């Protein structure tokens, strides 16, 4: 099935958004965040979450203004092909690194916490292989699969946090800002780069929402972002209440909380559940990233079928994960220090420029207004062969199809048969028509433009 013709509901899009935001961040964010912000880590999440809502608001604005166009198509329309190509190449540098970072993070977790004797490339290769096969299947398959996986992952996390209630010590949450406000901004800087600025990727996915379901898309997306931010804050607070000042020394806090769970000497050592939740969450996020990166490259370079790029992109991510770092310490340094600045330059700034340009420019071209019907918009995406292709959610009908234009197949024969009578009528009324045309030509010039 052609992925360009696949559509999903607004609720399914919000599910993809939720698993993308919490897939790997629920494991990797709390530890480094507490190391930088201390007891005020949850405040840092609220600050960076505010920027996440701003980024999502920009994407929803662009989607409302251009409902059938991806981010690349909107950028080409607003800024031109040259600037779009420049911004796109800069964005691709991070997207390639991002897909490798997700899988390498899982590999680092597995060889340091669960399977210490297994080479890391075993985990990274398997995750990339399965993710690439899923991404090639299309966004509809992803939405249906991830619904069930999301429920399993979320229930597993909630069970672990509930069973750990006897180990919570709320007094460890105080003081909130023992070292002032600077650590709060440092933590917000880290969580801005991961995961909130990565919301940018959904600028390529929002056009896949079905036409009839777009009305509820902003509501579902905002709720999904709010729930994911709340879940990250909850895991961070629970980690502080369990470990206190020692929470900063453990990079995988949710996994460590699961190790402490002991209920009636029956339920013990359930950290493997969190390990599986991490693998599933990272698999879902890797799949979405592969799909978006392939679509991003296809739109940027005018390639007709983006699915042919999935396997090469996955292979490049696998190889990049093998050579991009020398040690785990260097890798965590890249994630916590370089990522926020990198994402701000290649993701946030181009999106801000495109949004401001779209807000300043008036919808002078037909079909750019939010209230225009998708069928009347006439928005076309240029393909590599010089033709024009429909937007991701466009139907199968072509403008030249008689059925789509409302004409019957015999309309041409009837019009030819009536040509003689029409010419006679025109001969009789020719003089009258010429007088009417002459009077119309002397009228106001703006009347013709308003009629059209």
XYZ file of C-alpha atoms in Angstrom:
452
model
C 0.000 0.000 0.000
C 1.320 3.446 -0.944
C 2.265 5.245 2.266
C 1.380 8.567 0.650
C -2.285 7.539 0.672
C -2.372 6.268 4.262
C -4.222 8.260 6.894
C -4.843 7.868 10.612
C -7.236 9.462 13.074
C -6.320 12.349 15.349
C -6.388 10.011 18.358
C -3.954 7.624 16.680
C -1.695 10.575 15.900
C -1.757 11.577 19.565
C -0.816 7.998 20.528
C 2.189 8.140 18.207
C 3.075 11.483 19.759
C 2.831 10.098 23.294
C 5.034 7.063 22.639
C 7.521 9.288 20.834
C 7.787 11.655 23.795
C 7.996 9.002 26.520
C 9.499 6.036 24.661
C 13.094 6.399 25.832
C 13.004 9.639 27.817
C 11.182 8.037 30.742
C 14.328 5.995 31.409
C 17.119 8.349 30.324
C 15.850 11.775 31.451
C 15.397 11.564 35.280
C 18.968 10.557 36.226
C 20.976 13.191 34.296
C 18.294 15.787 35.045
C 18.539 15.283 38.818
C 22.326 15.398 38.527
C 22.053 18.915 37.080
C 19.015 20.389 38.825
C 18.858 18.449 42.107
C 15.534 18.519 43.926
C 14.250 21.164 41.520
C 14.429 18.777 38.553
C 10.653 18.719 38.244
C 10.648 22.532 37.956
C 13.096 22.237 35.057
C 10.705 19.827 33.363
C 7.863 22.310 33.701
C 9.968 25.086 32.147
C 11.156 22.996 29.217
C 7.647 21.574 28.882
C 6.433 25.128 28.288
C 8.785 25.420 25.317
C 7.459 22.067 24.132
C 3.919 23.457 24.115
C 5.184 26.472 22.139
C 6.808 24.220 19.524
C 3.654 22.116 19.258
C 1.612 25.298 18.893
C 3.752 26.386 15.937
C 3.299 23.005 14.255
C -0.462 23.085 14.790
C -0.614 26.615 13.380
C 1.224 25.543 10.234
C -0.965 22.454 9.916
C -4.107 24.559 10.248
C -2.863 27.012 7.641
C -1.582 24.334 5.246
C -3.444 21.145 6.222
C -2.236 19.000 3.315
C 1.445 19.951 3.342
C 4.422 18.659 5.294
C 6.978 20.913 6.969
C 9.332 20.721 3.967
C 6.555 21.693 1.543
C 5.504 24.607 3.750
C 9.099 25.789 4.042
C 9.560 25.628 0.262
C 6.357 27.618 -0.195
C 7.313 30.271 2.379
C 11.099 30.561 2.007
C 11.893 29.148 -1.423
C 13.751 26.052 -2.546
C 17.289 27.292 -1.840
C 16.763 28.249 1.801
C 14.656 25.132 2.367
C 17.462 22.965 1.021
C 19.987 24.685 3.292
C 17.805 24.335 6.387
C 16.936 20.765 5.432
C 20.561 19.683 5.154
C 21.304 21.162 8.579
C 18.284 19.395 10.059
C 19.319 16.084 8.542
C 22.641 16.193 10.407
C 20.768 15.941 13.691
C 18.122 13.484 12.513
C 20.781 10.986 11.457
C 22.480 11.370 14.814
C 19.159 11.169 16.656
C 18.191 7.756 15.305
C 21.612 6.420 16.272
C 21.408 8.026 19.730
C 18.116 6.314 20.576
C 19.394 2.838 19.761
C 22.854 3.381 21.262
C 21.154 4.468 24.482
C 19.336 1.138 24.621
C 22.570 -0.702 23.926
C 24.371 1.157 26.707
C 21.574 0.286 29.109
C 21.601 -3.403 28.191
C 25.370 -3.927 28.479
C 25.587 -1.988 31.749
C 22.505 -3.264 33.589
C 21.174 -6.545 32.185
C 23.343 -8.434 29.655
C 26.880 -7.345 30.416
C 28.683 -9.944 28.284
C 26.707 -9.371 25.085
C 28.221 -7.049 22.444
C 26.248 -3.858 22.025
C 25.983 -4.163 18.240
C 23.709 -7.187 18.724
C 21.036 -4.992 20.337
C 21.462 -2.063 17.955
C 21.311 -4.247 14.843
C 18.135 -6.052 15.931
C 16.347 -2.839 16.899
C 17.245 -1.142 13.616
C 16.171 -4.204 11.630
C 12.742 -4.482 13.252
C 12.183 -0.722 13.249
C 13.020 -0.402 9.560
C 10.605 -3.192 8.631
C 7.854 -1.502 10.630
C 8.583 1.914 9.117
C 8.365 0.471 5.595
C 4.884 -0.846 6.402
C 3.604 2.713 6.797
C 2.041 4.966 9.365
C -1.242 3.036 9.579
C 0.549 -0.125 10.707
C 2.606 1.884 13.182
C -0.475 3.502 14.701
C -2.278 0.175 15.157
C 0.722 -1.644 16.612
C 1.828 1.112 18.961
C -1.604 1.424 20.538
C -1.249 -1.967 22.232
C 2.451 -1.550 22.997
C 1.794 1.842 24.583
C -0.795 0.349 26.934
C 1.596 -2.437 27.983
C 4.442 0.010 28.605
C 2.345 2.546 30.516
C 0.739 -0.118 32.712
C 4.155 -1.611 33.519
C 5.522 1.760 34.619
C 2.472 2.532 36.757
C 2.642 -0.896 38.441
C 6.291 -0.361 39.371
C 5.659 3.132 40.738
C 2.666 1.881 42.743
C 4.484 -1.099 44.266
C 7.338 1.198 45.313
C 5.049 3.285 47.566
C 6.578 1.960 50.846
C 9.987 3.303 49.783
C 8.825 6.875 49.185
C 10.056 9.567 51.598
C 8.415 12.917 50.737
C 10.776 14.783 53.076
C 13.572 14.229 50.555
C 11.852 16.622 48.142
C 12.967 19.566 50.299
C 14.620 21.994 49.872
C 13.434 22.671 46.349
C 16.149 25.101 45.207
C 19.097 24.708 47.589
C 21.606 26.148 45.067
C 19.456 28.871 43.563
C 17.771 29.101 40.201
C 20.810 28.464 37.983
C 20.599 24.633 38.270
C 16.921 24.869 37.320
C 17.778 26.545 34.021
C 20.618 24.091 33.468
C 18.168 21.212 33.825
C 15.656 22.966 31.561
C 18.419 23.393 28.970
C 19.050 19.648 29.017
C 15.397 18.608 28.750
C 14.770 21.216 26.051
C 17.163 19.333 23.780
C 15.798 15.953 24.850
C 12.920 15.331 24.447
C 10.847 18.494 23.934
C 12.459 20.104 20.890
C 12.164 16.763 19.098
C 8.455 17.548 18.736
C 9.658 19.175 15.505
C 9.539 15.774 13.780
C 5.742 15.724 13.870
C 5.673 18.560 11.378
C 6.173 15.792 8.812
C 3.427 13.544 10.235
C 0.473 15.848 10.943
C -0.699 15.919 7.271
C -1.381 12.175 7.528
C -4.366 12.900 9.783
C -7.649 12.066 8.065
C -9.652 15.072 6.871
C -12.722 14.268 8.927
C -10.624 13.867 12.096
C -8.579 17.080 11.886
C -10.980 19.116 13.985
C -9.949 17.268 17.161
C -6.231 17.094 16.329
C -5.097 20.139 18.388
C -7.008 18.951 21.446
C -5.632 15.408 21.299
C -2.060 16.549 20.671
C -2.079 19.035 23.548
C -3.522 16.444 25.926
C -0.901 13.925 24.827
C 1.938 16.380 25.478
C 0.473 17.288 28.860
C 0.197 13.636 29.911
C 3.749 12.841 28.807
C 5.117 15.866 30.701
C 3.157 14.852 33.796
C 4.489 11.292 33.565
C 8.086 12.509 33.310
C 7.571 14.767 36.341
C 6.021 11.875 38.279
C 8.935 9.525 37.595
C 11.396 12.277 38.553
C 9.609 13.034 41.837
C 9.351 9.340 42.717
C 13.067 8.903 42.047
C 13.938 11.779 44.383
C 11.644 10.424 47.113
C 13.292 6.993 46.899
C 16.986 7.839 46.509
C 17.243 11.433 47.680
C 20.691 12.917 47.090
C 21.959 9.619 45.670
C 19.528 9.782 42.743
C 22.062 11.755 40.700
C 24.518 8.841 40.802
C 22.265 6.435 38.885
C 21.575 7.092 35.192
C 18.651 4.599 35.023
C 16.491 5.547 37.988
C 13.255 3.825 36.991
C 15.148 0.572 36.539
C 16.718 1.025 39.996
C 13.304 1.667 41.564
C 12.042 -1.597 40.088
C 14.931 -3.426 41.749
C 13.744 -2.266 45.172
C 10.175 -3.508 44.755
C 9.338 -6.327 47.161
C 5.763 -7.299 47.958
C 4.980 -10.124 50.399
C 8.089 -12.023 49.280
C 6.154 -12.976 46.148
C 6.721 -10.025 43.822
C 10.451 -9.342 43.711
C 13.100 -8.337 41.207
C 10.695 -7.025 38.600
C 13.289 -4.776 36.962
C 13.116 -6.963 33.864
C 9.652 -5.481 33.241
C 11.151 -1.999 33.061
C 13.900 -3.347 30.825
C 11.294 -4.649 28.389
C 9.375 -1.366 28.612
C 12.545 0.511 27.690
C 13.210 -1.740 24.704
C 9.627 -1.405 23.462
C 9.583 2.350 23.960
C 12.884 2.841 22.174
C 11.721 0.573 19.349
C 8.629 2.715 18.816
C 10.585 5.971 18.891
C 13.221 4.590 16.511
C 10.504 3.506 14.076
C 8.888 6.944 14.073
C 12.277 8.618 13.606
C 13.153 6.349 10.675
C 9.806 7.022 9.025
C 10.129 10.792 9.478
C 13.744 10.935 8.306
C 12.938 8.950 5.157
C 9.933 11.151 4.407
C 11.977 14.281 5.165
C 14.664 13.282 2.657
C 12.095 12.286 0.035
C 10.306 15.635 0.226
C 13.568 17.593 0.359
C 15.123 15.904 -2.688
C 11.795 15.348 -4.517
C 11.916 11.556 -4.369
C 8.559 9.995 -5.184
C 8.627 6.973 -2.843
C 10.095 7.523 0.619
C 9.901 3.842 1.600
C 12.935 3.008 -0.550
C 15.055 5.165 1.764
C 14.146 3.407 5.015
C 16.655 0.555 4.806
C 19.646 2.703 3.748
C 18.837 5.218 6.490
C 18.625 2.433 9.086
C 21.960 1.010 7.948
C 23.595 4.420 8.206
C 22.212 4.817 11.724
C 23.580 1.423 12.747
C 27.057 2.250 11.413
C 26.962 5.726 12.919
C 26.224 4.245 16.334
C 29.372 2.127 16.119
C 31.812 4.955 15.373
C 30.307 8.123 16.887
C 31.752 7.788 20.411
C 34.660 6.218 22.297
C 33.174 5.660 25.767
C 29.898 5.838 27.670
C 31.093 8.981 29.466
C 31.728 10.744 26.181
C 28.329 9.626 24.898
C 26.460 11.033 27.910
C 28.429 14.253 27.532
C 27.236 14.595 23.950
C 23.628 13.921 24.942
C 23.528 16.355 27.862
C 25.715 19.197 26.555
C 25.837 19.212 22.754
C 22.304 18.053 21.948
C 20.380 21.075 23.318
C 22.482 23.596 21.375
C 22.474 21.424 18.256
C 18.697 21.009 18.266
C 18.119 24.702 18.925
C 20.121 25.634 15.823
C 18.878 23.023 13.335
C 15.336 22.276 14.572
C 13.926 25.152 16.591
C 15.348 28.125 14.654
C 14.240 26.944 11.167
C 10.772 26.116 12.502
C 10.548 29.559 14.098
C 11.556 31.263 10.836
C 8.982 29.310 8.814
C 6.234 29.997 11.362
C 6.939 33.734 11.520
C 7.023 33.946 7.725
C 3.710 32.103 7.456
C 2.170 34.368 10.106
C 3.364 37.563 8.397
C 2.420 36.600 4.863
C -1.276 36.911 4.126
C -3.088 33.895 2.598
C -3.134 35.495 -0.852
C -3.052 32.155 -2.671
C -6.316 30.258 -2.842
C -6.423 27.304 -0.485
C -4.057 28.581 2.190
C -6.775 29.700 4.550
C -7.814 27.469 7.432
C -11.449 27.327 6.390
C -10.825 26.217 2.808
C -11.992 22.743 1.949
C -9.101 20.355 1.224
C -10.661 19.403 -2.117
C -10.598 23.070 -3.223
C -7.108 23.879 -2.082
C -5.218 22.704 -5.134
C -2.105 22.092 -3.090
C 0.303 19.879 -4.990
C 3.634 18.409 -4.007
C 6.190 18.250 -6.779
C 7.688 14.863 -7.441
C 11.095 14.019 -8.813
C 9.789 13.341 -12.325
C 8.403 16.866 -12.733
C 4.784 15.856 -12.190
C 2.638 16.842 -9.257
C 1.487 14.427 -6.631
C -1.279 14.614 -4.120
C -0.614 15.401 -0.480
C -0.305 12.471 1.944
C -4.009 12.370 2.679
C -5.255 13.097 -0.820
C -7.764 10.810 -2.453
C -7.322 8.643 -5.505
C -9.454 10.782 -7.799
C -7.617 12.896 -10.322
C -8.794 16.303 -11.568
C -9.260 14.935 -15.070
C -11.512 12.056 -14.062
C -15.072 12.557 -15.288
C -16.506 11.213 -12.074
C -14.493 13.620 -9.952
C -15.593 16.606 -12.072
C -19.232 15.717 -11.868
C -19.662 15.079 -15.651
C -21.016 11.959 -17.226
C -19.036 10.102 -19.905
C -21.595 11.103 -22.550
C -21.299 14.791 -21.815
C -18.984 15.410 -24.783
C -21.333 13.678 -27.257
C -24.292 15.693 -26.061
C -22.366 18.932 -26.337
C -21.300 18.085 -29.938
C -24.875 17.239 -30.860
C -26.145 20.569 -29.616
C -23.400 22.557 -31.374
C -25.599 23.378 -34.381
C -28.528 24.723 -32.390
C -26.188 26.681 -30.188
C -24.581 28.361 -33.213
C -28.009 29.385 -34.565
C -28.982 30.919 -31.263
C -25.664 32.731 -31.122
C -26.228 34.086 -34.629
C -29.567 35.605 -33.620
C -28.361 37.030 -30.367
C -24.872 38.035 -31.578
C -25.639 41.724 -31.854
C -27.342 41.848 -28.504
C -24.401 40.022 -26.875
C -21.901 42.429 -28.396
C -23.817 45.409 -27.024
C -23.849 43.791 -23.564
C -20.113 43.107 -23.736
C -19.452 46.689 -24.679
C -21.434 47.981 -21.715
C -19.705 45.507 -19.393
C -16.289 46.635 -20.611
C -17.048 50.177 -19.576
C -17.887 49.113 -16.011
C -15.577 49.103 -12.978
C -12.435 47.049 -13.415
C -12.693 45.405 -10.022
C -15.970 43.727 -10.894
C -14.234 41.115 -13.020
C -11.793 40.175 -10.297
C -14.490 39.889 -7.689
C -16.532 37.634 -9.924
C -13.604 35.366 -10.492
